[in-house]
Coordinates of C-alpha atoms in Angstrom, one line a residue:
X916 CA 17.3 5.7 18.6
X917 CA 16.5 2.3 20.3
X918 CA 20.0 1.0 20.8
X919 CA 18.3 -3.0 21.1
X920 CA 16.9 -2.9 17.3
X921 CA 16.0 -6.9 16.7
X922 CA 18.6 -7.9 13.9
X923 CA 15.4 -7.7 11.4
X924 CA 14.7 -4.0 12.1
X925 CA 18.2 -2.9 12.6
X926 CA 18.6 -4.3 8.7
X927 CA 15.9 -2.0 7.5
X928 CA 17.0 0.8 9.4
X929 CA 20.5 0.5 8.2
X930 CA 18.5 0.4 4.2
X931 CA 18.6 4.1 2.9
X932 CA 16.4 3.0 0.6
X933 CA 13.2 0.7 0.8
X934 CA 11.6 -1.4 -2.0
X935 CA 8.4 -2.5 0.0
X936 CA 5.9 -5.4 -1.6
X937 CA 2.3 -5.4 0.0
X938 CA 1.7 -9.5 -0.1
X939 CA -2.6 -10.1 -1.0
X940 CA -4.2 -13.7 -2.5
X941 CA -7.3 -12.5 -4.5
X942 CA -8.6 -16.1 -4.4
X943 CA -7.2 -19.6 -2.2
X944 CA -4.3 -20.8 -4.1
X945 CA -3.2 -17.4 -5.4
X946 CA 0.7 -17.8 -6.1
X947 CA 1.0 -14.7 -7.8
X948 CA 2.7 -12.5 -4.9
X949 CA 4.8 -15.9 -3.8
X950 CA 6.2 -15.9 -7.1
X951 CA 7.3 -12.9 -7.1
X952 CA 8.7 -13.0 -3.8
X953 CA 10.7 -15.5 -5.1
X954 CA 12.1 -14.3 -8.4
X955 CA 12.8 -11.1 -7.4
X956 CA 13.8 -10.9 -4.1
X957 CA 16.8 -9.6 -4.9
X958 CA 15.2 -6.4 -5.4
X959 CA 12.9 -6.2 -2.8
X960 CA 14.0 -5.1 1.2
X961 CA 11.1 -5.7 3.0
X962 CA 7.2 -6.9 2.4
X963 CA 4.3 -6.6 4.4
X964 CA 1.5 -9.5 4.6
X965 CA -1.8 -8.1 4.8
X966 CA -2.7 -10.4 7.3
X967 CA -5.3 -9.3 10.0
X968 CA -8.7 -8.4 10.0
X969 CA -9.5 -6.4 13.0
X970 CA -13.1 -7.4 14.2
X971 CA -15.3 -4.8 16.9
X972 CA -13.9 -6.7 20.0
X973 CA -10.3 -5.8 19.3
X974 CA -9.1 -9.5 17.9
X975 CA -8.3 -10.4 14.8
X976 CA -9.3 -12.9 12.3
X977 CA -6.6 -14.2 9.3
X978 CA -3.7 -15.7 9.4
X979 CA 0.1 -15.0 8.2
X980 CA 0.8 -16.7 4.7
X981 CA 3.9 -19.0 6.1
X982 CA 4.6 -20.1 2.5
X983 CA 5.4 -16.1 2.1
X984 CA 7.2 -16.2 5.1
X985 CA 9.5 -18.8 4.6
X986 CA 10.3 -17.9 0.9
X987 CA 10.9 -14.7 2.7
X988 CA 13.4 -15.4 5.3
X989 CA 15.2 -17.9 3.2
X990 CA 15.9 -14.7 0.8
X991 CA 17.0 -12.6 4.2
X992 CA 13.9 -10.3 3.1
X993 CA 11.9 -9.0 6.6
X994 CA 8.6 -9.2 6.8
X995 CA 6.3 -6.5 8.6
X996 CA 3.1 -7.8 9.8
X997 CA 0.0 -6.0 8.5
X998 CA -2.8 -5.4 10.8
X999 CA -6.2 -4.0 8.6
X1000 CA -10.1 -3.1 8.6
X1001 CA -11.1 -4.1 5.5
X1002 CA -14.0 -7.1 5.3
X1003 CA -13.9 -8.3 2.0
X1004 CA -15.9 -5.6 0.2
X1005 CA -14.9 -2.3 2.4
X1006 CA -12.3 -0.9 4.9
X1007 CA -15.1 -0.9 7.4
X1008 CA -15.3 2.1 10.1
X1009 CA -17.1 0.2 12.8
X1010 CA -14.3 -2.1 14.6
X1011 CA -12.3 0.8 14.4
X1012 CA -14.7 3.3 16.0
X1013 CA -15.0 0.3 19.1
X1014 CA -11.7 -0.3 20.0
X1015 CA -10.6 3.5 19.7
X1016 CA -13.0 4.2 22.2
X1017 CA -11.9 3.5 25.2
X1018 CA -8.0 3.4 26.5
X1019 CA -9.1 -0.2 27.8
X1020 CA -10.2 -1.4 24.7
X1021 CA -7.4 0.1 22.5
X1022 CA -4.7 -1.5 25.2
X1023 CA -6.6 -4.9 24.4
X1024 CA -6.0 -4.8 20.8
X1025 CA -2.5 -4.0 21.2
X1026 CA -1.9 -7.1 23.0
X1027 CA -3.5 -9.6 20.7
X1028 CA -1.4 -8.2 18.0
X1029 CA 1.8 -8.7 20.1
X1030 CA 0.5 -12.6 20.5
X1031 CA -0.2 -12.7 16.2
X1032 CA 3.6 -11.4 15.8
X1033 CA 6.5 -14.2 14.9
X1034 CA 9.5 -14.1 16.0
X1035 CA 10.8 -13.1 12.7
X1036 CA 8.7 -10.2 12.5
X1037 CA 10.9 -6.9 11.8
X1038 CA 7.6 -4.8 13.0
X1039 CA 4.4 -4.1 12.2
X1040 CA 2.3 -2.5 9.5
X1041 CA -1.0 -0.2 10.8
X1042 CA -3.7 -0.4 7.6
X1043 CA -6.5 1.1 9.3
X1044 CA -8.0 2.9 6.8
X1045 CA -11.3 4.9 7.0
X1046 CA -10.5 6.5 10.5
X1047 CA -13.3 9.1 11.2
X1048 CA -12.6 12.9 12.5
X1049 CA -14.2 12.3 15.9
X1050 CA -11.4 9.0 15.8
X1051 CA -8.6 11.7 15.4
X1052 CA -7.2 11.8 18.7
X1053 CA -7.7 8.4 20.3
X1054 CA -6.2 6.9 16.6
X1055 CA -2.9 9.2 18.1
X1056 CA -2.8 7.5 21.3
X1057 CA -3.9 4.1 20.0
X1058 CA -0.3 4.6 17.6
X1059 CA 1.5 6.3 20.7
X1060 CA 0.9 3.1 23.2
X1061 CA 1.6 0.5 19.8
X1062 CA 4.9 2.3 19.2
X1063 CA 5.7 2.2 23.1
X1064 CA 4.7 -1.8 22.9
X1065 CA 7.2 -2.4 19.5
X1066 CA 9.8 -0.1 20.6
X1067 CA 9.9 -1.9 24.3
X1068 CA 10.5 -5.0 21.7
X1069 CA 13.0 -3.5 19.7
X1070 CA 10.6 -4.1 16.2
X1071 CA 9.2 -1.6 14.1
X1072 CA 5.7 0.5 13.7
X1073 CA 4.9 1.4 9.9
X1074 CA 1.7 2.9 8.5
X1075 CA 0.1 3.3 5.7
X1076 CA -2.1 6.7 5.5
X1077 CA -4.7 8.1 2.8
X1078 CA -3.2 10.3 0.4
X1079 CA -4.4 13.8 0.8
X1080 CA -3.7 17.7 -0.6
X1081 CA -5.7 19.6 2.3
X1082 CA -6.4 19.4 6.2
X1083 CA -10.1 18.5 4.8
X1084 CA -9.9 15.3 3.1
X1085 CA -9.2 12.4 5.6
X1086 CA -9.5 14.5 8.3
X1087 CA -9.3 11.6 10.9
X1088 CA -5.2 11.7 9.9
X1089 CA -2.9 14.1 11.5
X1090 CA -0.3 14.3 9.4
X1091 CA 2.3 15.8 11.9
X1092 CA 1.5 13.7 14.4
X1093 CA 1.6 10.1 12.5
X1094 CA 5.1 11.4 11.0
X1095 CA 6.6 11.7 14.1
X1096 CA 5.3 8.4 15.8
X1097 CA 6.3 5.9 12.8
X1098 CA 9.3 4.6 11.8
X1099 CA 7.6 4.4 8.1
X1100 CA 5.1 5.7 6.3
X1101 CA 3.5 4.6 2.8
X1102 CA 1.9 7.3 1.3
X1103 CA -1.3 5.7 -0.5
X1104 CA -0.9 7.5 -3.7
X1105 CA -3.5 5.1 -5.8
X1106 CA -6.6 5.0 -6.6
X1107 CA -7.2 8.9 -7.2
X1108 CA -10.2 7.5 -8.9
X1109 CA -11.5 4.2 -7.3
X1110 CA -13.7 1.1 -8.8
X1111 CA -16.6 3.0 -6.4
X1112 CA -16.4 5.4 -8.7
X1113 CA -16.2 7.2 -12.2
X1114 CA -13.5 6.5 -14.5
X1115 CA -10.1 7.8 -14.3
X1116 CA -6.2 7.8 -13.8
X1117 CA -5.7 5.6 -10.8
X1118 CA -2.7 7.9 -10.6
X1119 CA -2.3 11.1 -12.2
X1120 CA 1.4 12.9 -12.2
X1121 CA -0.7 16.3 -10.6
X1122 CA -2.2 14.6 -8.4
X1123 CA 0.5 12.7 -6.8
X1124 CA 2.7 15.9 -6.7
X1125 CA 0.0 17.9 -5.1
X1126 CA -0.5 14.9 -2.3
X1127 CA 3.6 14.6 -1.8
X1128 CA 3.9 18.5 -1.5
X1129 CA 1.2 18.2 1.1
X1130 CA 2.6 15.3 2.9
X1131 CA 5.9 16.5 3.2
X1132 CA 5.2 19.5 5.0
X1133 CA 4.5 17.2 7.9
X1134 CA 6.3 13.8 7.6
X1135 CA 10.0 13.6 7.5
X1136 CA 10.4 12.9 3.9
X1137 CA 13.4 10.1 4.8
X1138 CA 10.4 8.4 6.2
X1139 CA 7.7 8.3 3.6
X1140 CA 7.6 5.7 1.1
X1141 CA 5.5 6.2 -2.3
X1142 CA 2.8 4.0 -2.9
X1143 CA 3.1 2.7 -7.0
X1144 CA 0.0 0.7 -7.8
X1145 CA 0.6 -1.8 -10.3
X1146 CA -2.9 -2.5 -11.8
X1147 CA -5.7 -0.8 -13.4
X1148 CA -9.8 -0.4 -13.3
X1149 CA -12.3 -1.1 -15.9
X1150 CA -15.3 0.5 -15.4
X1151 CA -18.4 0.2 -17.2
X1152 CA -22.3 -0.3 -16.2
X1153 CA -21.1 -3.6 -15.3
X1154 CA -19.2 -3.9 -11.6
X1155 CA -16.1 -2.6 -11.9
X1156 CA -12.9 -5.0 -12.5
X1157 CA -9.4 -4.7 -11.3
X1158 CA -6.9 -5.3 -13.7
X1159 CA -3.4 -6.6 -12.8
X1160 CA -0.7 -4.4 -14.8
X1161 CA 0.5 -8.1 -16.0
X1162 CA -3.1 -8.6 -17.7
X1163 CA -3.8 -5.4 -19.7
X1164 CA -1.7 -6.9 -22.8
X1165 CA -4.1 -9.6 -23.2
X1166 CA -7.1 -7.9 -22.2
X1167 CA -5.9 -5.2 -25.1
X1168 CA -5.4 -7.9 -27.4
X1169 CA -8.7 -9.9 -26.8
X1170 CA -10.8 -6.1 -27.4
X1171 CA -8.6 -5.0 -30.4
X1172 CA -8.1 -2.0 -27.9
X1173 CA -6.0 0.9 -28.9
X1174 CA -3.7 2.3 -25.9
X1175 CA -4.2 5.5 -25.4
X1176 CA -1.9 8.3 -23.7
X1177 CA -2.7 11.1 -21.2
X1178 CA -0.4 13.0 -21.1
X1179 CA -2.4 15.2 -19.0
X1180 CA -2.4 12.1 -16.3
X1181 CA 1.0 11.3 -17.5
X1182 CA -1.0 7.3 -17.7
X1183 CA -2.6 5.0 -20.0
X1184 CA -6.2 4.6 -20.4
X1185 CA -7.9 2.6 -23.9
X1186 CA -12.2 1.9 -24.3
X1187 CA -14.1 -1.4 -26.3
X1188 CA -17.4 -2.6 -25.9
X1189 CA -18.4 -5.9 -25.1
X1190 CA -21.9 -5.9 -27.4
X1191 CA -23.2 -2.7 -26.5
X1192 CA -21.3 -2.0 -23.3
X1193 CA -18.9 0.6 -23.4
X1194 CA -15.8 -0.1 -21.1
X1195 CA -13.0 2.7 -20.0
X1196 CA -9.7 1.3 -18.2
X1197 CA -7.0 3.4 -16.9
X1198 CA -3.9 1.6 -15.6
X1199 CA -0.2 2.1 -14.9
X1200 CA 2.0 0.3 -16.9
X1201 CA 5.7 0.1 -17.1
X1202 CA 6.3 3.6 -18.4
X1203 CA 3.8 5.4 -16.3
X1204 CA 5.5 3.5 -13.2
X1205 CA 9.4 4.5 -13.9
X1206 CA 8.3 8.1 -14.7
X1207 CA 7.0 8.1 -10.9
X1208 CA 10.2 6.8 -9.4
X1209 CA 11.6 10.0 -10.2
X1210 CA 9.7 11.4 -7.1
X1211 CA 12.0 9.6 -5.0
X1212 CA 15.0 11.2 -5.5
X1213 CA 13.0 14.9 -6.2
X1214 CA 11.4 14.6 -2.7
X1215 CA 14.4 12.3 -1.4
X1216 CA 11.9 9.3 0.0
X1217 CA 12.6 6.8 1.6
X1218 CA 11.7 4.4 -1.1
X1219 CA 8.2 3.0 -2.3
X1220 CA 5.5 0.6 -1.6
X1221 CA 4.1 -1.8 -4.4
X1222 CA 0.2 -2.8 -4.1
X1223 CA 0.9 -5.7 -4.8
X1224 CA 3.2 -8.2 -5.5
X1225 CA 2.3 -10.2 -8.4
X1226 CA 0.1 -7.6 -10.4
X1227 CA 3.6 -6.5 -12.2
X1228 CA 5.4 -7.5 -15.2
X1229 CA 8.9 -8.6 -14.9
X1230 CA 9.8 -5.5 -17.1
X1231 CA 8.1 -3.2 -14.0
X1232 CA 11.3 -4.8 -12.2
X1233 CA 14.1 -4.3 -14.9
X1234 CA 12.3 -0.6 -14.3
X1235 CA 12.8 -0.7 -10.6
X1236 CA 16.2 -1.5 -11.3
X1237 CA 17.4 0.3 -13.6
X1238 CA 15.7 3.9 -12.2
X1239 CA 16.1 2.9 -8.5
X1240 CA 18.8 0.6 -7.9
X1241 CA 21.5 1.8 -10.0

């Protein structure tokens, strides 16, 4: 262990359990994820502010929410400093595939996001999602010169990886090697079925065991924190809408919908039609969310990762307390 932990990461360590908050605006002036931050940050130990876009030349574009970060520190909550590829509309391949490709270029990278880092910083949070097989190796040694750079600092390297049940999906991922390098690891156990795609449980109880039994077999399990998703799809012919967890009640009443149970999926799922467009949502709610804490003390996690802050209900948190915190 690194005996010159900054104060921030030496806090977390010292956690044997983590209640992680992904912080996201969906549109300028979003205090959704703020709010939360600051009416229950009692119960959450660290969050991570999905910051910076990485662009082909190895910089970054975004900025850190301060208004995040101050509520933040004034709570004594850390914040990790997230670091992604996604443009908007995709996690997009093609920055990644230019700075993994030379050592040059991935030591370039690695120093802008040392500049981006405050001094408050407990670490930083890898979201680099979409890395290709051929990417497999140099990803490694991409993570292996970050964590040398944090380490030297005394701050933290978390990830978050794709949630897979075979060596075949995601195969730019090596498990094994990613467990050992990080100090954390969110599992991305969401969006099984995505708005990309057909309907279904953005969840599903099988599902998420079958990933979990896969992941443990390489991560430490005292590292790996379960990724809850605290929102919901509605598809139809129409583009497909993310739902917040906090605005399926109204959506529901507006529709006349009638909640329906799979128990199958172990989630809930209702249809309407707006004229003659039929429309299928499956979300998590509540219920669906405690019954998936129990993985953490069945597979003894670390703790779990909320995407994101301000999607849940303030019962999600009596939840999180009462089957977590206890």
């Amino acid at each position: 262990m690194n005996s010159s932990w900054t104060p921030a990461a030496q806090r977390l360590l010292n956690k044997r359990l983590w209640i992680l908050g992904y912080y996201s605006e969906d549109f300028p002036g979003d205090m959704r994820a703020v709010n939360t931050l600051k009416y229950h940050s009692s119960r959450i130990d660290v969050y991570a502010d999905f910051a910076f876009q990485l662009k082909s030349d190895g910089q970054f574009t975004g900025e850190i929410n301060k208004t995040a970060l101050e509520t933040a520190i004034e709570r004594g909550i850390p914040p990790l400093i997230l670091f992604h590829n996604f443009n908007g509309k995709i996690f997009d391949p093609q920055p990644l595939r230019s700075v993994l490709s030379s050592n040059a270029s991935q030591k370039n990278c690695i120093r802008h996001m040392m500049n981006l880092l405050p001094p408050s910083a407990a670490g930083v949070h890898v979201d680099f999602e979409g890395v290709e097989s051929p990417y497999r190796i140099p990803y490694l040694s991409f993570l292996e010169s970050l964590r040398a750079e944090l380490h030297g600092r005394g701050l933290l390297l978390t990830i978050a990886i794709p949630a897979k049940r075979s060596e075949w999906e995601a195969p730019g991922y090596d498990f094994g090697r990613i467990g050992s390098l990080c100090d954390s690891i969110t599992l991305m156990t969401y969006d099984e079925h995505y708005s990309g795609g057909s309907p279904g449980p953005i969840a599903s109880l099988p599902w998420m065991t079958q990933t979990l039994d896969y992941a443990i077999r390489y991560i430490p399990n005292e590292k790996l924190l379960l990724g809850i998703p605290t929102y919901g799809y509605d598809w139809s012919s129409e583009p497909t809408r993310l739902v917040p967890m906090r605005d399926v009640p109204e959506l529901i009443a507006q529709t006349n919908a009638r909640p329906l149970w799979s128990d199958q999926a172990v989630e809930p799922y209702f249809y309407y039609w707006k004229g003659r467009i039929k429309h299928t949502v499956w979300y998590e709610n509540e219920i669906s969310c405690k019954i998936r804490f129990g993985f953490l003390k069945s597979y003894r996690l670390r703790g779990i990762a909320i995407w994101r802050l301000g999607y849940e209900t303030s019962r999600f948190w009596q939840e999180v307390s009462s089957k977590i915190l206890k």
